[in-house]
Amino acid sequence: MSWLKLPRASHTVALSSLVAFGTQIAFALLMLRLFTPEEVGEFSVLSQIGFFWMTLALAQAPLSLLANAHTPADQALRLAWQSSVRRGLLLLPFAALALWLSHFNLWPSLLWVLLLAFFQMGNLLSQSYSLRAGGAWQQAAVRVLPPLTAALFALTTNLRDIPVLVIAAILGYAVGSAWLVPVLCQAPDSTSRQQSDTRSATLRMAHTLADALLATALVVVWQRLYGAQETGWMTALLRVLGFVPAVVHMAWAQVVLAQGAHEKLDIETHASAPSKNLLSTTRQRHHKAAVWLGLTAFSAVVVLGGVCALALNWQWLDPRWEGVWVYILPLVLWQGSACLSAAFSHRPFQTHAAARYSWACMGLALLQAVVLLCPLALSIPIDASAHMMVFAAVSSLGLVGLTAWMAGLRSST
C-alpha cells in the first residue's frame, strides 16, 4: 500500500484542515441551535456576496501561486495581492447590485460584504503562500486559527443587536490574513518570472466569473423564490457538507500540484531518465490515492448527512430547523460528487489540459445555472425540495463526468 503515502506537506495540511474542518462542523451544528434560520439565511447571503466579490478579485490567484513554481513565492504573492485589490475596486458596483437584488440596505451591508471579501482574499492567499514558502507550523496555523477565532467569538458573544455571525467571520479571516503583512512590507526583488499556468488571463477570469456567479446566484435566487427561512435551511447544511470537498482540494490537490511543479523543475534541471521514471511512478501513485481519497471523502459526506438526520430525528435542534430534512439527500449527492472532482482537480495542470478544464467547468456551471434559473425566468411554480433535487442531480452527474475525464488524462512527460 505504498502508493497511499501522501506528500509530507499534505500530512500537515490534512491534519490542520481536519482540525479546522472539525471546528467549523461543530460551530455549524451549534449555529443551528443558537441562531434562527433567518439569522443564518441573512448571514449566508452576505457571506456569499462577499465570496463572489473576493473570488472575482482573486481570479484564481491562489492556484497560480502553486502552479507558477518558477516565480519566487514572495514576488508571486505581492503581484497577486496588488492585482486582486485593483480588480476588487472595479467590482464594487457588482457587490452593491447583488445586495440590492437581495433586498438588503446598502449601509452597512456593503461594509460587511467588503470586509468579508477583503480579509477572505488575504486568508486564501496566505494558505497558498504557506505551501510555497511556509513551515509546518504556519501551514497549520493559517488553517486552524481563523475558524477557531470565528467560533470562539460567535459562541461567547451574547449581543444580538449586531451581526454576530458576520463579525465572527471577519475576525477569523483577518487572523488568517495577518501572515501576509510581513511579506507585503518587504522590498520587491527583480527576479525574472516564468508563467506555468498556460491559460490566458481572460480564460482564468471567465472561469472565475462562472463559478462565482453560480455560487452567488444559488443563494440569491433561493432567497428570492423561497424566502430567508428556506435559504437558511439549505445554506446551513451546504456549509456543513461543503467542508469535505474543500478539505480534499486544500489538503490533497493543492499540495500535489505544488509538489509536482517542483518535481518537474528538478527533472528539467537534471534531465535524467531515472528522475523521469520516478516522476511517472509518483504520479501513478497519486492517481491511485486520488481514487481512494475521493471515495473516502464521499463516504464522509454521507456520514455527515446521517449525523444531521439523527440530530433532527432526536430533536436535538430547534423545531424551526425541521425543514433541513428535504435538503439532506440532494446535498449529500452533490457534495459527495464534488469530493470526487476535487480529488482529481490537479490533473489538468499536470497534463497541459488546464484550458480544456476551464471550458468544461464553465459548461457545467452554465447547465447548473439553467436549472437554477428556469423557475424564476419562466415563472414555473415548483417546490423548493423538488427544485433542489433536480439541481443536485444535474450537478452530481456533471461532476462525475468531469471526474471521469480528469482521471483519464495522461501526462506528456
Coordinates of C-alpha atoms in Angstrom, one line a residue, residues 4 14-15 41 50 180 234-235 244 255 273 294 346-347 371 373 392:
L4 CA -1.2 5.6 -0.5
A14 CA -4.6 17.4 6.0
L15 CA -4.3 17.3 9.8
G41 CA -30.0 32.9 6.0
G50 CA -18.6 38.7 -0.2
L180 CA 0.6 38.5 4.5
M234 CA -30.3 25.0 2.5
T235 CA -27.2 27.1 3.2
V244 CA -15.4 18.0 2.9
V255 CA -0.3 20.0 -2.2
A273 CA 15.9 9.1 -17.1
G294 CA -12.4 10.7 -3.4
H346 CA -4.8 18.7 -10.0
R347 CA -4.6 16.5 -13.1
V371 CA -31.7 24.5 -14.0
L373 CA -33.0 30.0 -13.0
A392 CA -28.4 18.5 -7.3

